[in-house]
Tab-separated table of C-alpha atoms in Angstrom:
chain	number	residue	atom	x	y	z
A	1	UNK	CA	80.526	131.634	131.613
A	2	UNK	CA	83.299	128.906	130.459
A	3	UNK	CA	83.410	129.031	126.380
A	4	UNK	CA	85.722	126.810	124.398
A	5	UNK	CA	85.643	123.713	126.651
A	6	UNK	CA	87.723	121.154	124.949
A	7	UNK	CA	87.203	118.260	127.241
A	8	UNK	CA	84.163	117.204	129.645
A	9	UNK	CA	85.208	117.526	133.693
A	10	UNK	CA	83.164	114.427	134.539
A	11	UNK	CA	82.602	115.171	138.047
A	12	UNK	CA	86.057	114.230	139.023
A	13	UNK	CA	89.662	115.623	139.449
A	14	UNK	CA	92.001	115.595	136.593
A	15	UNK	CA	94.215	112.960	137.935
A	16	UNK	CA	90.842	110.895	138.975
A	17	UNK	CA	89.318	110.834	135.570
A	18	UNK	CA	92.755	110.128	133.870
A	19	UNK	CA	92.803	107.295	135.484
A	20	UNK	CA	89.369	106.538	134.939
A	21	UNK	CA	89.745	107.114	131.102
A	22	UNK	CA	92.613	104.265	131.176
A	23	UNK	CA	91.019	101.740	133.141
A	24	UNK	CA	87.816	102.365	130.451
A	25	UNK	CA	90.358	101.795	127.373
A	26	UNK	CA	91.924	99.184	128.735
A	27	UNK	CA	88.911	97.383	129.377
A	28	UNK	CA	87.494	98.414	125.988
A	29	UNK	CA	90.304	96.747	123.899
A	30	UNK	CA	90.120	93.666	125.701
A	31	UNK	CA	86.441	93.324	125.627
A	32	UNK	CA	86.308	95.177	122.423
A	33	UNK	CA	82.449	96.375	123.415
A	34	UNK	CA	81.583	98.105	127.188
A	35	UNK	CA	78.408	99.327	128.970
A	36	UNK	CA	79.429	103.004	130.395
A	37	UNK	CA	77.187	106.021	131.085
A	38	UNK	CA	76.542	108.451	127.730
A	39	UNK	CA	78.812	111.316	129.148
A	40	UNK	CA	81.821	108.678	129.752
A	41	UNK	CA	81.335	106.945	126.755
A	42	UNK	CA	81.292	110.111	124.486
A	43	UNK	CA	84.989	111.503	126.345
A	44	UNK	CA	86.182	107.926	126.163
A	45	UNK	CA	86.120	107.600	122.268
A	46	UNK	CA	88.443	110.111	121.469
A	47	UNK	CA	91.277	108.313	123.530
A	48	UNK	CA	89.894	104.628	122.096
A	49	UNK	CA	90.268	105.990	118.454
A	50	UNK	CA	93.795	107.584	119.346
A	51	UNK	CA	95.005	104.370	120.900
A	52	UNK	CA	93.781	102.785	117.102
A	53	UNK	CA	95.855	105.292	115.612
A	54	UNK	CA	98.830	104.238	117.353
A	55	UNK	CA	98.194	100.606	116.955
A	56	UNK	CA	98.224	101.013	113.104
A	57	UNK	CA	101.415	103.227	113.308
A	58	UNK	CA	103.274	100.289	114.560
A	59	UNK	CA	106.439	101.502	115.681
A	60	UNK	CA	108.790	101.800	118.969
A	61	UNK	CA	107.420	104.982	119.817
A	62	UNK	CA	103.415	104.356	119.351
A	63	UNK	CA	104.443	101.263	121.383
A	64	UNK	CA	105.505	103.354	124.212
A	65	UNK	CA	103.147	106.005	124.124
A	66	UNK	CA	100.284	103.261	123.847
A	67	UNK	CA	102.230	101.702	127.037
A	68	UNK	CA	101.958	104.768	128.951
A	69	UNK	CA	98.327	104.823	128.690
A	70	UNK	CA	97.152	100.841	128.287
A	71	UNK	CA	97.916	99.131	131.598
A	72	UNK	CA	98.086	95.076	130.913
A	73	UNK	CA	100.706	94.499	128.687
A	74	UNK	CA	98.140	91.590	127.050
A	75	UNK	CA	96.185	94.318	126.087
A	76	UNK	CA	98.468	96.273	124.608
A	77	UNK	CA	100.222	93.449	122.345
A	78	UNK	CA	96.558	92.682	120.970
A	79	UNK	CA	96.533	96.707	120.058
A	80	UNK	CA	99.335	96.523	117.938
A	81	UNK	CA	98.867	92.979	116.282
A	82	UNK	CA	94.656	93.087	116.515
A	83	UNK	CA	93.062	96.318	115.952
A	84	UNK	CA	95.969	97.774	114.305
A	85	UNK	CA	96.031	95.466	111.494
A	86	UNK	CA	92.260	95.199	110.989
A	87	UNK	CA	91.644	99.136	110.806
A	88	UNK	CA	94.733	99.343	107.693
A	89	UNK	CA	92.195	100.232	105.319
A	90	UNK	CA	90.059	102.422	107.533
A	91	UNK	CA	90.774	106.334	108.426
A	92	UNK	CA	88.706	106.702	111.098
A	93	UNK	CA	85.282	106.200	113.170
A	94	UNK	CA	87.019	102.888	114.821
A	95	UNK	CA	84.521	103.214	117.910
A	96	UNK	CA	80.583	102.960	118.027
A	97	UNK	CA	78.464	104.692	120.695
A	98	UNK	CA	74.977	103.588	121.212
A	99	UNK	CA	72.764	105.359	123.283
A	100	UNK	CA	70.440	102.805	125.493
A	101	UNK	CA	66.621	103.200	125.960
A	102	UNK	CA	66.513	102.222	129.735
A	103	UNK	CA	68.755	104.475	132.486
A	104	UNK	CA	70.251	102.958	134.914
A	105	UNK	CA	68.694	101.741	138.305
A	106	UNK	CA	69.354	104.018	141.111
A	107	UNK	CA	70.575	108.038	139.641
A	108	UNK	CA	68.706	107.435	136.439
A	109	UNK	CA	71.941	107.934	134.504
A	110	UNK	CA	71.911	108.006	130.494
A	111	UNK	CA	73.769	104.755	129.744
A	112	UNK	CA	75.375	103.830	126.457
A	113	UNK	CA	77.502	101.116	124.578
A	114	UNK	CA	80.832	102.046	123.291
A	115	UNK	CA	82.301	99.315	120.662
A	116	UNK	CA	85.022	98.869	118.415
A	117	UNK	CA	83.123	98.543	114.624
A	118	UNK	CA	84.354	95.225	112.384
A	119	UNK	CA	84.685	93.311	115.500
A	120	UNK	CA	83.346	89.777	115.095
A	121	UNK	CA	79.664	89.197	116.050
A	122	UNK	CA	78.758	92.625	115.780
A	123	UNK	CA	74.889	93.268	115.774
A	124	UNK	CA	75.047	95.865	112.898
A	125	UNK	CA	77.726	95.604	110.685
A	126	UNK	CA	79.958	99.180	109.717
A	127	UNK	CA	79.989	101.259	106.481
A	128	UNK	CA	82.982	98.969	104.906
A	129	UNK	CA	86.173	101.450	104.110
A	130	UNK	CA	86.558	103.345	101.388
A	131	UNK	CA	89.533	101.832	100.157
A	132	UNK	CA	88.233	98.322	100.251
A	133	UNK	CA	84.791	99.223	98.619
A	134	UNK	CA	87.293	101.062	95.807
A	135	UNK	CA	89.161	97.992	95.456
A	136	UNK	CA	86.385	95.726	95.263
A	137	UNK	CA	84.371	97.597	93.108
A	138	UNK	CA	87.337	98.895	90.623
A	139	UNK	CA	86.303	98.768	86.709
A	140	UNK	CA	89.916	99.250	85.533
A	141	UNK	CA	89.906	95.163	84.885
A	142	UNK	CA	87.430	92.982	82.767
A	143	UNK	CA	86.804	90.925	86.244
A	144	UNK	CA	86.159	94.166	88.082
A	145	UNK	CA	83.427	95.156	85.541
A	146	UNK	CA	82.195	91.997	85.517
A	147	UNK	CA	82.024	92.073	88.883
A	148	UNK	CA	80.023	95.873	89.154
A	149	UNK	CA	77.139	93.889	86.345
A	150	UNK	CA	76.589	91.225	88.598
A	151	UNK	CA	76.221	93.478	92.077
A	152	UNK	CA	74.254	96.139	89.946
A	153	UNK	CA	71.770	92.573	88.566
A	154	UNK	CA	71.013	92.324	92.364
A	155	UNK	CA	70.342	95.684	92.703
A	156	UNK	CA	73.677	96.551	94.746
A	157	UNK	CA	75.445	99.989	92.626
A	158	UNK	CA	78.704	101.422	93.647
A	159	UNK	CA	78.928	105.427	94.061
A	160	UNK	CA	80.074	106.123	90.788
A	161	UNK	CA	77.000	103.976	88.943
A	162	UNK	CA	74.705	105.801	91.298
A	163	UNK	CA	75.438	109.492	90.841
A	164	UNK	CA	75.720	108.768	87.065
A	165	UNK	CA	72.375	107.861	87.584
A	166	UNK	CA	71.584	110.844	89.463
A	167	UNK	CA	70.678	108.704	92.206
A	168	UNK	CA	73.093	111.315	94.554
A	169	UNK	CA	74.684	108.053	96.398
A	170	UNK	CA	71.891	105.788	96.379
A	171	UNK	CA	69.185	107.628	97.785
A	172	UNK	CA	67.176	107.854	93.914
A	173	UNK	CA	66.676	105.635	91.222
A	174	UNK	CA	66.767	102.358	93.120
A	175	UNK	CA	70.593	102.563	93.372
A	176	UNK	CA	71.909	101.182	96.652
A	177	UNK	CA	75.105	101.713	98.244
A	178	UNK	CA	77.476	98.681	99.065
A	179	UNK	CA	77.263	99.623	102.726
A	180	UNK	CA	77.927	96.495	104.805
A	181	UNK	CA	80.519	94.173	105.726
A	182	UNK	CA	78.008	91.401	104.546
A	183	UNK	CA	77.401	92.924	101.121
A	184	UNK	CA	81.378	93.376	100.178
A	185	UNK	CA	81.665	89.457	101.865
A	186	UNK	CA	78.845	88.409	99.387
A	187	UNK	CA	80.572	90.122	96.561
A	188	UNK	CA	83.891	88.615	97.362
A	189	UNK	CA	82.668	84.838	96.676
A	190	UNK	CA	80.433	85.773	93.789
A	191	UNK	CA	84.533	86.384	91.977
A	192	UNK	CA	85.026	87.215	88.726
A	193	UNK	CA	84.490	83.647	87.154
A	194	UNK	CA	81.045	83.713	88.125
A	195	UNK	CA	80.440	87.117	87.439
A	196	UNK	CA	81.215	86.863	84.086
A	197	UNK	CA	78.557	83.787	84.142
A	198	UNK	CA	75.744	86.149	85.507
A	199	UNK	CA	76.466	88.487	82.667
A	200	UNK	CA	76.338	85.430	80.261
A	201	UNK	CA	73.351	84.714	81.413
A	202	UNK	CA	72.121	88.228	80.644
């Protein structure tokens, strides 16, 4: 009986899926969203969020070890001054997977769609960063608090508002999280000018 398996065999040799695993990253930066079977899809995300991790590092020696595994140097630029940059704020979960209902044709194969999350166009929209949901929602400054009135008058509530509420995060007391791109977006043109008009208004 094998215990402890760390990795997933794939049907293939070593040096087969390797290469298989960099052809699938490749392709998955540059496309940014890929149709693969469940199995795949599930090993694959573990090298797509390392190659993130590099790509926010930024220097000489992520490049290289990003260049050993990347194989179109296109790709690999858009790593480094793409993804890298846009994950900053974010500490992880930088790939989707999304089980399909239909298998495919043929061996009946479990397919899924592996995607990178905040990408432009993207169907449903990722749990925004911590960071950026702190910074956004911060009452330190009059436009900040004026800011958490007029999201909490549209019934939007941070995390703090909520479990002061004993709403436990938005799941009681009609608090809702902030839990979209969309939402934070919305809250980002309402500003502080015109959130201290809504609370005028009040």
């Amino acid at each position: 009986m094998k215990k402890r398996l760390a990795f997933r065999k794939l049907g293939r040799q070593p040096a087969h899926k390797w290469a298989m695993l960099r052809n699938m990253v490749t392709s998955l930066i540059k496309h940014e969203r890929i149709v693969t079977t469940l199995p795949k899809a599930k090993e694959l995300r573990k090298l797509a969020d390392k190659m993130v991790g590099l790509g926010k590092s930024g220097s000489l020696h992520s490049r290289r070890q990003a260049g050993a595994v990347i194989r179109e140097r296109p790709v690999l630029t858009k790593l480094f001054e793409i993804l890298g940059p846009r994950y900053e704020e974010r500490e992880g979960g930088y790939t989707r997977v999304l089980k399909l209902s239909r298998p495919r044709e043929g061996d009946n194969a479990d397919l899924a769609v592996i995607e990178y999350v905040d990408r432009p166009g993207e169907v449903r929209a990722a749990r925004p960063p911590r960071a950026r949901r702190e910074r956004l929602l911060a009452t330190t400054t009059h436009g900040g608090a004026a800011l958490r009135e007029a999201l909490e008058g549209v019934g939007i509530a941070s995390a703090t508002t909520s479990v002061e509420q004993g709403g436990g995060g938005g799941d009681g007391d009609g608090a809702v999280l902030v839990s979209t791109e969309a939402d934070l977006d919305a809250a980002e043109e309402i500003g502080a000018e015109e959130a201290d008009a809504l609370t005028k208004d009040k």
